[in-house]
mmCIF file of C-alpha atoms and ligand atoms in Angstrom:
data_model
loop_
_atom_site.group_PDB
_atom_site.id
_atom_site.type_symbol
_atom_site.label_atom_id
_atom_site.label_comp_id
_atom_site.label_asym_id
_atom_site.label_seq_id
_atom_site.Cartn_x
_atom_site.Cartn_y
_atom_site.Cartn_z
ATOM 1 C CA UNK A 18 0.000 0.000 0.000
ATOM 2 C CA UNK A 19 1.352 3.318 -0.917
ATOM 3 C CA UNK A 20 0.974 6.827 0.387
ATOM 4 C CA UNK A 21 -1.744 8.722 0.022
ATOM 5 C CA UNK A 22 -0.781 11.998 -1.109
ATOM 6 C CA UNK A 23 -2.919 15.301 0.521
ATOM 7 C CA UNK A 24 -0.981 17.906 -1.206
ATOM 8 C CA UNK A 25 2.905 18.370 -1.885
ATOM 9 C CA UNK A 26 3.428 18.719 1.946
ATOM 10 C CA UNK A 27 1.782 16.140 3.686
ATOM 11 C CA UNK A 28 0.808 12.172 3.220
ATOM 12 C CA UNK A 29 -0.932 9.438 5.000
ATOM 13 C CA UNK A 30 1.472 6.403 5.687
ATOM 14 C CA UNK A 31 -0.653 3.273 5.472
ATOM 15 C CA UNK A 32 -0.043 1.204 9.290
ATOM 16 C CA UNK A 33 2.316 -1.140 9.216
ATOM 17 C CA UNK A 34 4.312 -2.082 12.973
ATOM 18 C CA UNK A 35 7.299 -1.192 11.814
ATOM 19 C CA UNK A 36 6.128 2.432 12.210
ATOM 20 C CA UNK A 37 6.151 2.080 16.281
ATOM 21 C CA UNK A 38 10.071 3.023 16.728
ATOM 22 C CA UNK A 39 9.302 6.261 15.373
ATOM 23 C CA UNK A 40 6.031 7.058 16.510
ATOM 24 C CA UNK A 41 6.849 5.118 20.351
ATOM 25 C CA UNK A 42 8.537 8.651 21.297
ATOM 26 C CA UNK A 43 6.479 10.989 19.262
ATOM 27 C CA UNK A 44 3.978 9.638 21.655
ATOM 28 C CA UNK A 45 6.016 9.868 24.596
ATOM 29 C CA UNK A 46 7.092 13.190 23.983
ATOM 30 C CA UNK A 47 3.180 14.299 24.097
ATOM 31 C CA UNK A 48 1.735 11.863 26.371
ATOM 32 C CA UNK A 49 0.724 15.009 28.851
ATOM 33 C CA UNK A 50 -1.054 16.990 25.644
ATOM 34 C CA UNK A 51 -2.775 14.139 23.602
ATOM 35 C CA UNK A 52 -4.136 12.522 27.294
ATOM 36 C CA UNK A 53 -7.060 14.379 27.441
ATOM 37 C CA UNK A 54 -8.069 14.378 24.317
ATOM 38 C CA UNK A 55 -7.269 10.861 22.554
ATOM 39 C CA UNK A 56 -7.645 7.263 23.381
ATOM 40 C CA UNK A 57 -4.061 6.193 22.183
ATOM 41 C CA UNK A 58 -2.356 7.095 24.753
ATOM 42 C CA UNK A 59 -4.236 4.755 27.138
ATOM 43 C CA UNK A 60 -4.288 1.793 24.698
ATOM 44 C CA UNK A 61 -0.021 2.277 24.306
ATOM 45 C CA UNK A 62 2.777 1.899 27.513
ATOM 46 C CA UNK A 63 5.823 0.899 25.013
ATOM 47 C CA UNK A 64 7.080 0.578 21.866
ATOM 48 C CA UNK A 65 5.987 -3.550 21.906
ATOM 49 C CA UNK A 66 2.143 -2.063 22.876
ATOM 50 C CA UNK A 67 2.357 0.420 20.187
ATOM 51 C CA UNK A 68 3.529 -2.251 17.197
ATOM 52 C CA UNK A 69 0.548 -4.471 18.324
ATOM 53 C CA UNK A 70 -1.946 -1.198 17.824
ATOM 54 C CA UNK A 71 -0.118 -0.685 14.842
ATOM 55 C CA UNK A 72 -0.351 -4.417 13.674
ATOM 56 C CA UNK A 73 -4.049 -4.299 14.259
ATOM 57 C CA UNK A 74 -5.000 -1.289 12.723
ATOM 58 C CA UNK A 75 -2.265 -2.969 9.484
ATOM 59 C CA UNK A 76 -4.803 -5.712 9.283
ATOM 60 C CA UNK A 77 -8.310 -3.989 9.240
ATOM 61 C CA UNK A 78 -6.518 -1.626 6.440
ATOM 62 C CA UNK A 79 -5.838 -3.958 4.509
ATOM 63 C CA UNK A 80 -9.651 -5.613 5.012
ATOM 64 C CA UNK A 81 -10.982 -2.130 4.172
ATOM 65 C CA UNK A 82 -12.178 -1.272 7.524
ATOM 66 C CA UNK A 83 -9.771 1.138 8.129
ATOM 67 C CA UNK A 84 -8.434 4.176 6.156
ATOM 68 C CA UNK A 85 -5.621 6.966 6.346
ATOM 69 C CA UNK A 86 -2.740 6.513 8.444
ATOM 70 C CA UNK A 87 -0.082 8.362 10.280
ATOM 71 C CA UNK A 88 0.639 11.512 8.604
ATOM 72 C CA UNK A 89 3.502 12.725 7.427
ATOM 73 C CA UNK A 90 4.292 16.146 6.778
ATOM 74 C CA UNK A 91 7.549 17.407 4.414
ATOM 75 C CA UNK A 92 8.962 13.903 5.195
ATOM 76 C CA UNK A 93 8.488 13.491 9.222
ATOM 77 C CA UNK A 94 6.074 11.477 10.805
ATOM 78 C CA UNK A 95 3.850 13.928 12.933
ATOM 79 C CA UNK A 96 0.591 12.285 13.815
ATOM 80 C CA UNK A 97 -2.568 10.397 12.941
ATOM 81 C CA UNK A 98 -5.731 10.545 10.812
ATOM 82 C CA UNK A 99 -7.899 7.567 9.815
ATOM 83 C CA UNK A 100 -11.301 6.497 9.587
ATOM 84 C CA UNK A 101 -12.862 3.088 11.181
ATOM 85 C CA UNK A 102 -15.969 1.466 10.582
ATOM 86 C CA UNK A 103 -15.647 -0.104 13.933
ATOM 87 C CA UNK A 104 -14.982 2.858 16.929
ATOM 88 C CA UNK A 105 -18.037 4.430 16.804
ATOM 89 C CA UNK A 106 -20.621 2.538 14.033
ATOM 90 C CA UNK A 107 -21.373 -0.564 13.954
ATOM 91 C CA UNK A 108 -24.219 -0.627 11.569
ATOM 92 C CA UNK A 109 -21.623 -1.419 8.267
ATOM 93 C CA UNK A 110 -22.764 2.523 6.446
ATOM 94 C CA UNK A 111 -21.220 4.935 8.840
ATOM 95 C CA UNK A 112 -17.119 5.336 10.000
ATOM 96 C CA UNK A 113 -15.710 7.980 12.796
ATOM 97 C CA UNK A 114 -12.828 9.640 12.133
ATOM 98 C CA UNK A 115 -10.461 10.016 14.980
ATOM 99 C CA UNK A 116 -7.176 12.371 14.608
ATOM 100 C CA UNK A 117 -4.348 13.910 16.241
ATOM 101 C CA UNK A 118 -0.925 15.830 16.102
ATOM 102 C CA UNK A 119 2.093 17.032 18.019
ATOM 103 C CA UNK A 120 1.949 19.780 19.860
ATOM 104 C CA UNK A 121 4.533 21.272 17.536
ATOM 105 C CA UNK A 122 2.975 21.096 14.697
ATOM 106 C CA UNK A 123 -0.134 22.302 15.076
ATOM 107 C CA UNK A 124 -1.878 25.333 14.070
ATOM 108 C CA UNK A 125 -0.356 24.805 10.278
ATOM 109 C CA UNK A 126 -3.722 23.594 8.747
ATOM 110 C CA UNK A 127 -2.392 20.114 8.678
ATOM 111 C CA UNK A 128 -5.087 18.580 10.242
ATOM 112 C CA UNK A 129 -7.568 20.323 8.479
ATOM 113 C CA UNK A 130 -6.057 19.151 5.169
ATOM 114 C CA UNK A 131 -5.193 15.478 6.230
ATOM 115 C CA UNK A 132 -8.925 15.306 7.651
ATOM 116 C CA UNK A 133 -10.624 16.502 4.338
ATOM 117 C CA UNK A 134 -8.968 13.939 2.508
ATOM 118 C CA UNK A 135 -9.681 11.358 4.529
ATOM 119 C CA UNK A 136 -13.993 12.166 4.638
ATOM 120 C CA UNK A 137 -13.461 11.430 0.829
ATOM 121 C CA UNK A 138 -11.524 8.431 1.540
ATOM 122 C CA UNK A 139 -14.286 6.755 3.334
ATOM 123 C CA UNK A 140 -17.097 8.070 0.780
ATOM 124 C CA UNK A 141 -14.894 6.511 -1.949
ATOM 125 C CA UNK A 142 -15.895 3.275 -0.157
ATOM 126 C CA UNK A 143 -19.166 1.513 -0.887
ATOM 127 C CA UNK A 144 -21.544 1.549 1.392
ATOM 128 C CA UNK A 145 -20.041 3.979 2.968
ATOM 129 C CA UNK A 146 -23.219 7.359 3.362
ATOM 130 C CA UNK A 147 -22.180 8.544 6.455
ATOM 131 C CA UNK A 148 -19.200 10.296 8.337
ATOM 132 C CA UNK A 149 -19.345 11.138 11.855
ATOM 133 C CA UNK A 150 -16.530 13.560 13.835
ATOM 134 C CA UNK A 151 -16.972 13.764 17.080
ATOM 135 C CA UNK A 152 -15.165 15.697 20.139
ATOM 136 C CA UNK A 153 -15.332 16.723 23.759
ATOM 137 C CA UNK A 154 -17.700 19.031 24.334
ATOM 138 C CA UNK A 155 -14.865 22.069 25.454
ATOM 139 C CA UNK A 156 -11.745 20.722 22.932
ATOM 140 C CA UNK A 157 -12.556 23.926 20.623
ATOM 141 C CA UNK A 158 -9.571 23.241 18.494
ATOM 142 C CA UNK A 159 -10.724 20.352 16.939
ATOM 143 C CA UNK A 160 -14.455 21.436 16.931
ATOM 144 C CA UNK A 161 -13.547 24.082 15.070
ATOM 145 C CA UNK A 162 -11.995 21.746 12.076
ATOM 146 C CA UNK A 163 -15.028 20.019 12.228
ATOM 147 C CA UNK A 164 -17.072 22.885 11.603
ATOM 148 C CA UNK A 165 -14.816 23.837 8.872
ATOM 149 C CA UNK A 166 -15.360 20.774 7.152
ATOM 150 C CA UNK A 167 -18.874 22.037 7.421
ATOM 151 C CA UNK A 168 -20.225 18.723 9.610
ATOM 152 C CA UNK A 169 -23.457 19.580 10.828
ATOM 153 C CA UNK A 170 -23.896 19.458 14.949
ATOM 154 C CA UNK A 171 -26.378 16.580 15.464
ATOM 155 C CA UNK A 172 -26.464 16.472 19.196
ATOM 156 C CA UNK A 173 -24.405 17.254 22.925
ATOM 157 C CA UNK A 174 -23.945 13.528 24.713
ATOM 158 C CA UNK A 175 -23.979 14.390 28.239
ATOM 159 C CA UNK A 176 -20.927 12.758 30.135
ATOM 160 C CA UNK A 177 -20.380 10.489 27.353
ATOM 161 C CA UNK A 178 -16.579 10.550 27.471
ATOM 162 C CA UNK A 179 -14.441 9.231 30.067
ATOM 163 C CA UNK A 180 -10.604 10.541 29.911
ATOM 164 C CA UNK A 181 -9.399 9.402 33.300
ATOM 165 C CA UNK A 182 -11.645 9.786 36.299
ATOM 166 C CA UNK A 183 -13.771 12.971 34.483
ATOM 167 C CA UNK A 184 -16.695 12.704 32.142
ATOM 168 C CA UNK A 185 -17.198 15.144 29.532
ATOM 169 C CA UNK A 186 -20.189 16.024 27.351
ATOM 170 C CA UNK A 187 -19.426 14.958 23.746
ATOM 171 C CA UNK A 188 -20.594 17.199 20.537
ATOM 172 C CA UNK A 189 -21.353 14.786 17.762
ATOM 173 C CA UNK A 190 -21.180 15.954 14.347
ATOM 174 C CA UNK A 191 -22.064 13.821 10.884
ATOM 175 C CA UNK A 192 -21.630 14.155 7.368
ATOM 176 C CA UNK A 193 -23.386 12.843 4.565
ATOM 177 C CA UNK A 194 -22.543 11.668 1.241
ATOM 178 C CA UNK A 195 -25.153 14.062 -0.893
ATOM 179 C CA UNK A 196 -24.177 16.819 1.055
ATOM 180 C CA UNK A 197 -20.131 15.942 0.762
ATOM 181 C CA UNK A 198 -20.693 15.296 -2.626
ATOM 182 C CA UNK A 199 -22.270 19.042 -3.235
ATOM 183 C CA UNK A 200 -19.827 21.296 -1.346
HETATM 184 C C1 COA B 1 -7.088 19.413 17.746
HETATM 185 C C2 COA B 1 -5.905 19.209 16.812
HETATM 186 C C3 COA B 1 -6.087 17.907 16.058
HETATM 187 C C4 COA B 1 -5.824 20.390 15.851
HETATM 188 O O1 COA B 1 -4.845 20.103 14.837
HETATM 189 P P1 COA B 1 -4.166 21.248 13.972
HETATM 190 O O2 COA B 1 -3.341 20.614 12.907
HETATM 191 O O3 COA B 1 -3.543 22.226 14.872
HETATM 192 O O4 COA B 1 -5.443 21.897 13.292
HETATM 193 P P2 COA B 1 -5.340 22.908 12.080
HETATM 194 O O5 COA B 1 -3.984 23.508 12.032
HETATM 195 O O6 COA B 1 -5.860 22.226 10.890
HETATM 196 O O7 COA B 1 -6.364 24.006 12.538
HETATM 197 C C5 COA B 1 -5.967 24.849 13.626
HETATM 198 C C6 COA B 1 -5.773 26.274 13.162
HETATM 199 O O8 COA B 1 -4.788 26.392 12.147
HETATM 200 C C7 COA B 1 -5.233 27.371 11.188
HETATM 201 N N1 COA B 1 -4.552 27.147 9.922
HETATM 202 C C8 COA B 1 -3.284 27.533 9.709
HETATM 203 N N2 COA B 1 -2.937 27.235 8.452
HETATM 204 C C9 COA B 1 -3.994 26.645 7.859
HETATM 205 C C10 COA B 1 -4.218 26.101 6.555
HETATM 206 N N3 COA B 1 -3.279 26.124 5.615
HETATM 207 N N4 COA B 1 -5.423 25.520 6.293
HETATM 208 C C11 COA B 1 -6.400 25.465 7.234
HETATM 209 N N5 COA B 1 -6.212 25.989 8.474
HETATM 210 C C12 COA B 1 -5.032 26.575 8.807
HETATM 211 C C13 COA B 1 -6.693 27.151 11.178
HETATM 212 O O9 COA B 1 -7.365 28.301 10.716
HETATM 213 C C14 COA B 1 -6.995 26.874 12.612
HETATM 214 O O10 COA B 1 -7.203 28.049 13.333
HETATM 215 P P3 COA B 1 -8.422 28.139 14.348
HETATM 216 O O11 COA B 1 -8.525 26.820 15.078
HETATM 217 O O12 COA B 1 -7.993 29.263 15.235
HETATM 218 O O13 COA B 1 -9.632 28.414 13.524
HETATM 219 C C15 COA B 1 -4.570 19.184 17.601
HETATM 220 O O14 COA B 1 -4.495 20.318 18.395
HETATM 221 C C16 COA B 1 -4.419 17.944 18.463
HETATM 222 O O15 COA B 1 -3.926 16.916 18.019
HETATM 223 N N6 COA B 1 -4.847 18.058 19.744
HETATM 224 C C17 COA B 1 -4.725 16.955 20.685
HETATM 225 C C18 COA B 1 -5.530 15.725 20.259
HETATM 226 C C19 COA B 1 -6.965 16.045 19.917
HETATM 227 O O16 COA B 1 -7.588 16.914 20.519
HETATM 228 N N7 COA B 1 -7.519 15.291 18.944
HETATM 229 C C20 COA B 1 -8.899 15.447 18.544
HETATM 230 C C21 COA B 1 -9.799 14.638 19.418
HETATM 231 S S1 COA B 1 -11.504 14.872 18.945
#
């Protein structure tokens, strides 16, 4: 599987384990800002815990269940984009998209970018006529890519999300395939 190409500055690396080395202290090195916000670094301790995420995610790629990957901008790994048929949806015609970056390198747009490409990754799928973004309630950065992307705000979850000890009310967004189709 090759990259897919965003624009001349940034990519989406397809999972494969090998990646963990790299991405192991990317992680590390932004444990205390992604915590809040993203599962990952919960499911990873180590390098070894972060090849068998990798692995996984590898395997439902390559079954079509997964798409995007770790993106890479002007040549460095920097973070993650992807969609999944299996986080949020269940019902086989909707996929979440779940994303993050380093602290470093946000604020550039890259998100933004990596994120639009991926929402016409998954309609490019069949069966795919429905995208759903969804963050905590107060995480305005990414809320405000969503919006961008012009998702539509379907409802608040009260204390839906659990990030340690707190709950947190959850904005849930969606996008269809008419309407992604039309922008
Ligand atoms: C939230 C998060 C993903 C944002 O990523 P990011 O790459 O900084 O987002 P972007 O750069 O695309 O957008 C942020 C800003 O950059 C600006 N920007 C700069 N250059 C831009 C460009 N070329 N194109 C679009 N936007 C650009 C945007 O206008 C935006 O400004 P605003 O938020 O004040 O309106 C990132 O902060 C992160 O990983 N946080 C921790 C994990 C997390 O919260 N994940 C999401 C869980 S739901």
């Amino acid at each position: 599987m090759s990259d897919i190409v965003v624009d001349p500055d940034i990519s989406l690396r397809p999972y494969t384990p090998e990646h963990a080395e790299l991405l192991s202290p990317l992680l590390e090195a932004n444990r205390a800002y992604l915590e809040p916000w993203v599962r990952l670094p919960g499911l990873v301790a180590d390098v070894e815990s972060y090849r068998n995420v990798l692995s996984e995610l590898q395997e439902r790629q390559s079954r079509g269940e997964v798409g995007g990957g770790s993106i890479v901008y002007r040549g460095e790994l920097v973070g993650d984009v992807n969609f999944d048929g299996g986080f949020w949806a269940s019902t086989g015609h909707a996929v979440g998209i779940s994303y993050w970056i380093t602290e470093k390198f946000q604020g550039r747009g890259i998100v933004t970018r990596a994120c639009e490409r991926v929402v016409t990754l998954a309609f490019e799928t069949p069966g795919i006529a429905k995208v759903e973004l969804s963050a905590a309630a107060h995480n305005k950065r990414s809320r405000r890519i969503i919006e961008r992307l012009g998702f539509r705000l379907d409802g608040v979850l009260r204390s839906e999300l659990k990030r340690r000890d707190d709950l947190h009310d959850l904005a849930v967004y969606s996008m269809l395939r008419p309407e992604w189709l039309a922008r």
